[in-house]
Short mmCIF file of C-alpha atoms in Angstrom, two decimals:
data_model
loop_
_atom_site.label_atom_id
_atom_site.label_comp_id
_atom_site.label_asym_id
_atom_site.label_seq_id
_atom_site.Cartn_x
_atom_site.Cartn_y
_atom_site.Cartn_z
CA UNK D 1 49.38 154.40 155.24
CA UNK D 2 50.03 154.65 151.57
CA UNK D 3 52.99 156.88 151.85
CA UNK D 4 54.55 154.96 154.65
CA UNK D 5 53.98 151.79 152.40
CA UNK D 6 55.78 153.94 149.36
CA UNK D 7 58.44 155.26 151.29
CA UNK D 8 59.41 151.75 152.84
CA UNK D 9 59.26 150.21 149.68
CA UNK D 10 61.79 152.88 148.32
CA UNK D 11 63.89 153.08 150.84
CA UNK D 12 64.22 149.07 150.99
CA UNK D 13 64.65 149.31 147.08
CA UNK D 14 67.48 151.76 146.99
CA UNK D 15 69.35 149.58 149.84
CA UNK D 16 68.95 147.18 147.35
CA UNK D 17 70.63 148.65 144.91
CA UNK D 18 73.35 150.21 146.44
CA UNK D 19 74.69 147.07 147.62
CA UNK D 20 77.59 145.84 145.58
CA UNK D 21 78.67 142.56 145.12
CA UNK D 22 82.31 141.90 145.91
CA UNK D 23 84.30 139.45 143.65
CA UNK D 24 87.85 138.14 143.85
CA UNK D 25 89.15 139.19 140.39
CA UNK D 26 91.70 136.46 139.74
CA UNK D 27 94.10 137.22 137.00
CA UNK D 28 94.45 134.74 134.35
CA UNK D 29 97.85 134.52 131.79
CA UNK D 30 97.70 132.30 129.56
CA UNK D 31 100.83 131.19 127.53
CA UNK D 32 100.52 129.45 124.52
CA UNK D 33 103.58 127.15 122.79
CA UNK D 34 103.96 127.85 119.08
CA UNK D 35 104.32 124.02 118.06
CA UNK D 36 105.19 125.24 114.28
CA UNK D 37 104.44 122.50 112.16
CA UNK D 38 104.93 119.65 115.20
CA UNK D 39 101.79 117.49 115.65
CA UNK D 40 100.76 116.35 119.32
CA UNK D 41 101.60 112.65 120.28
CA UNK D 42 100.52 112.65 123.07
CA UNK D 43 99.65 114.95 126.71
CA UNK D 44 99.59 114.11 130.55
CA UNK D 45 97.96 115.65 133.29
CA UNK D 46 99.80 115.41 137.12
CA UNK D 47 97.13 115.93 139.73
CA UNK D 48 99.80 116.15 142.67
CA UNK D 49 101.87 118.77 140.72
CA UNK D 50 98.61 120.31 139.57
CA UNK D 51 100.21 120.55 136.00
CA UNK D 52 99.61 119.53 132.54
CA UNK D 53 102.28 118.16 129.59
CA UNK D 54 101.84 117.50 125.76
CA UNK D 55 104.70 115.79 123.96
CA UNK D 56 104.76 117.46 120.19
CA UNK D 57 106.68 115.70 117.80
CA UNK D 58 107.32 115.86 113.75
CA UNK D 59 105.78 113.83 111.06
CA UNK D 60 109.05 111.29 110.92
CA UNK D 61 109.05 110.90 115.10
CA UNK D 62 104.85 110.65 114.95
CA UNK D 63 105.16 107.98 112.67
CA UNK D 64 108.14 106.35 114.60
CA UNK D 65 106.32 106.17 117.84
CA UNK D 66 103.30 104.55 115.81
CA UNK D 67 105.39 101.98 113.96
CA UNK D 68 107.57 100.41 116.80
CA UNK D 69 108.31 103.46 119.37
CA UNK D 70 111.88 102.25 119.82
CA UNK D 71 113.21 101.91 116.72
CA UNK D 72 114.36 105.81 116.26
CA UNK D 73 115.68 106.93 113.38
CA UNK D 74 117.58 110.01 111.89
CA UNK D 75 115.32 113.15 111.52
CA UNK D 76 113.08 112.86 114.56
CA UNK D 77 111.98 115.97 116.65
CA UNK D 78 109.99 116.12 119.70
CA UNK D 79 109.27 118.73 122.33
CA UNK D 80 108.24 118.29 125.74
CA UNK D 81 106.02 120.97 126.49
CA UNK D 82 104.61 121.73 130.99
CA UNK D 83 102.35 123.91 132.19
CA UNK D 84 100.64 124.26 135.52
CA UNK D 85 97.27 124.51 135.11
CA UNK D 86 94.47 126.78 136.05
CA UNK D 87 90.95 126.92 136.57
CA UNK D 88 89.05 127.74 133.21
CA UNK D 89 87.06 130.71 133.55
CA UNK D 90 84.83 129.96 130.75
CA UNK D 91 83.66 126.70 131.90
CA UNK D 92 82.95 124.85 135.53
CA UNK D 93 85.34 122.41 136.47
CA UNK D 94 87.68 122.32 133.84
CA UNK D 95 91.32 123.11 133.59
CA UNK D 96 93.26 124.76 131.12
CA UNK D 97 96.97 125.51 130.91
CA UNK D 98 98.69 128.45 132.44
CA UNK D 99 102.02 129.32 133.20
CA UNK D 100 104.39 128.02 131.21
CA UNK D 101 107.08 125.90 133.39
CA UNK D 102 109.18 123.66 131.00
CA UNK D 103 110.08 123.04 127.01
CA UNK D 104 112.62 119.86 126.57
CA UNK D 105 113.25 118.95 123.11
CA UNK D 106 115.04 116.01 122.08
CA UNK D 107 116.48 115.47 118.04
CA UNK D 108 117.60 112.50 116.58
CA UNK D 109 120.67 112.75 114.29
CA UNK D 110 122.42 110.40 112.48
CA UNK D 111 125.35 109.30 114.06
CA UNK D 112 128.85 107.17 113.18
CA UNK D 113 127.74 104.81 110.28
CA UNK D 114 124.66 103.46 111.09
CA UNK D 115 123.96 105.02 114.40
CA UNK D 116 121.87 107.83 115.65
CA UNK D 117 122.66 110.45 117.88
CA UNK D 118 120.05 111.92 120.42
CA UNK D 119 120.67 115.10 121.43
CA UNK D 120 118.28 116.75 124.54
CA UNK D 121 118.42 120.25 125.64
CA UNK D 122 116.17 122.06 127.82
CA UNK D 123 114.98 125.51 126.21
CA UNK D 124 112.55 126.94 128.69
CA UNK D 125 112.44 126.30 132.51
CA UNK D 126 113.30 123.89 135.02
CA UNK D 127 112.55 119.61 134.98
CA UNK D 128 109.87 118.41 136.98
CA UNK D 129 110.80 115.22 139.01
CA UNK D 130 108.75 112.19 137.76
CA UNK D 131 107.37 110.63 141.15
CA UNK D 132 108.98 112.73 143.15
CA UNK D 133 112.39 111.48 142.15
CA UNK D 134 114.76 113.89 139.80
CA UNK D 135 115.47 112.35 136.81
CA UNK D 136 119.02 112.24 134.63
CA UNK D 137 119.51 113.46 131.30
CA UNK D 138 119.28 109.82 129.59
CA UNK D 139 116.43 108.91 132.17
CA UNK D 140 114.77 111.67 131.00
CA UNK D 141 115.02 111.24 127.41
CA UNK D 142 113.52 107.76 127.91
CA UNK D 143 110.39 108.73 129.99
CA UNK D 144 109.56 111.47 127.24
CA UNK D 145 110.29 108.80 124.04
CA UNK D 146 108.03 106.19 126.54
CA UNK D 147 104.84 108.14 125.83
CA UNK D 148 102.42 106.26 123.39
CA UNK D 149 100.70 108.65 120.46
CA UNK D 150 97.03 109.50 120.87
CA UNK D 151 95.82 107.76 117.87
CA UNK D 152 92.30 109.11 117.06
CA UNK D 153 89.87 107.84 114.77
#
């Protein structure tokens, strides 16, 4: 009875063991922006489009958008940075940003006399629509100047 007990037990132990748990390996890129010396203004999350945006702009546009936020001057830079976002391996429930879909960057020059000149280019990618409706080139550049800065403490 002993050696029955013994020889279940290791039998039932080495089924045990041999079993191997199967896991769906997901592959995760990450792609990170190199913002230079930009600081972020401000960042967006789209739950429909499952995607995530930070606007980065320079100390001159930063303190632009604080001030009045239409008022633009010469000497402004911002970048308009999308990613679609991916579940964060690291931690539960939490997103971080993946592939990279979109960089826009708009600079403010100055212009005839006491003008400015806003030039917008897109470097990276193609435009999201905004609502599901495709924007223009000067809509555009208004919906990214529109965000307010994240002004922390």
């Amino acid at each position: 009875m002993k050696t029955h007990n013994i020889l279940l037990l290791s039998i039932g132990l080495l089924c045990f063991l041999s079993c191997k748990r199967v896991r769906e390996k997901k592959e995760y890129t990450r792609i990170l922006f190199d913002s230079d010396s930009l600081r972020v203004v401000s960042s967006a999350v789209n739950k429909k489009l499952e995607t995530m945006a930070v606007l980065y702009g320079n100390n001159v546009g930063y303190k632009t958008l604080i001030d009045s936020g239409s008022n633009h001057r010469a000497g402004e830079l911002y970048k308009f940075v999308t990613w679609k976002y991916q579940d964060n391996p690291s931690f539960y429930g939490s997103k971080i940003n993946g592939e990279l879909l979109s960089v826009e960057t708009i600079s403010i020059q100055p212009g005839q006399g006491e003008s400015i000149k806003i030039n917008y280019r897109v470097e990276r990618g193609e435009i999201l629509p905004v609502n599901g409706v495709a924007l223009n080139k000067q809509e555009r550049i208004s919906y990214i100047l529109a965000y307010k800065p994240a002004i922390l403490p």
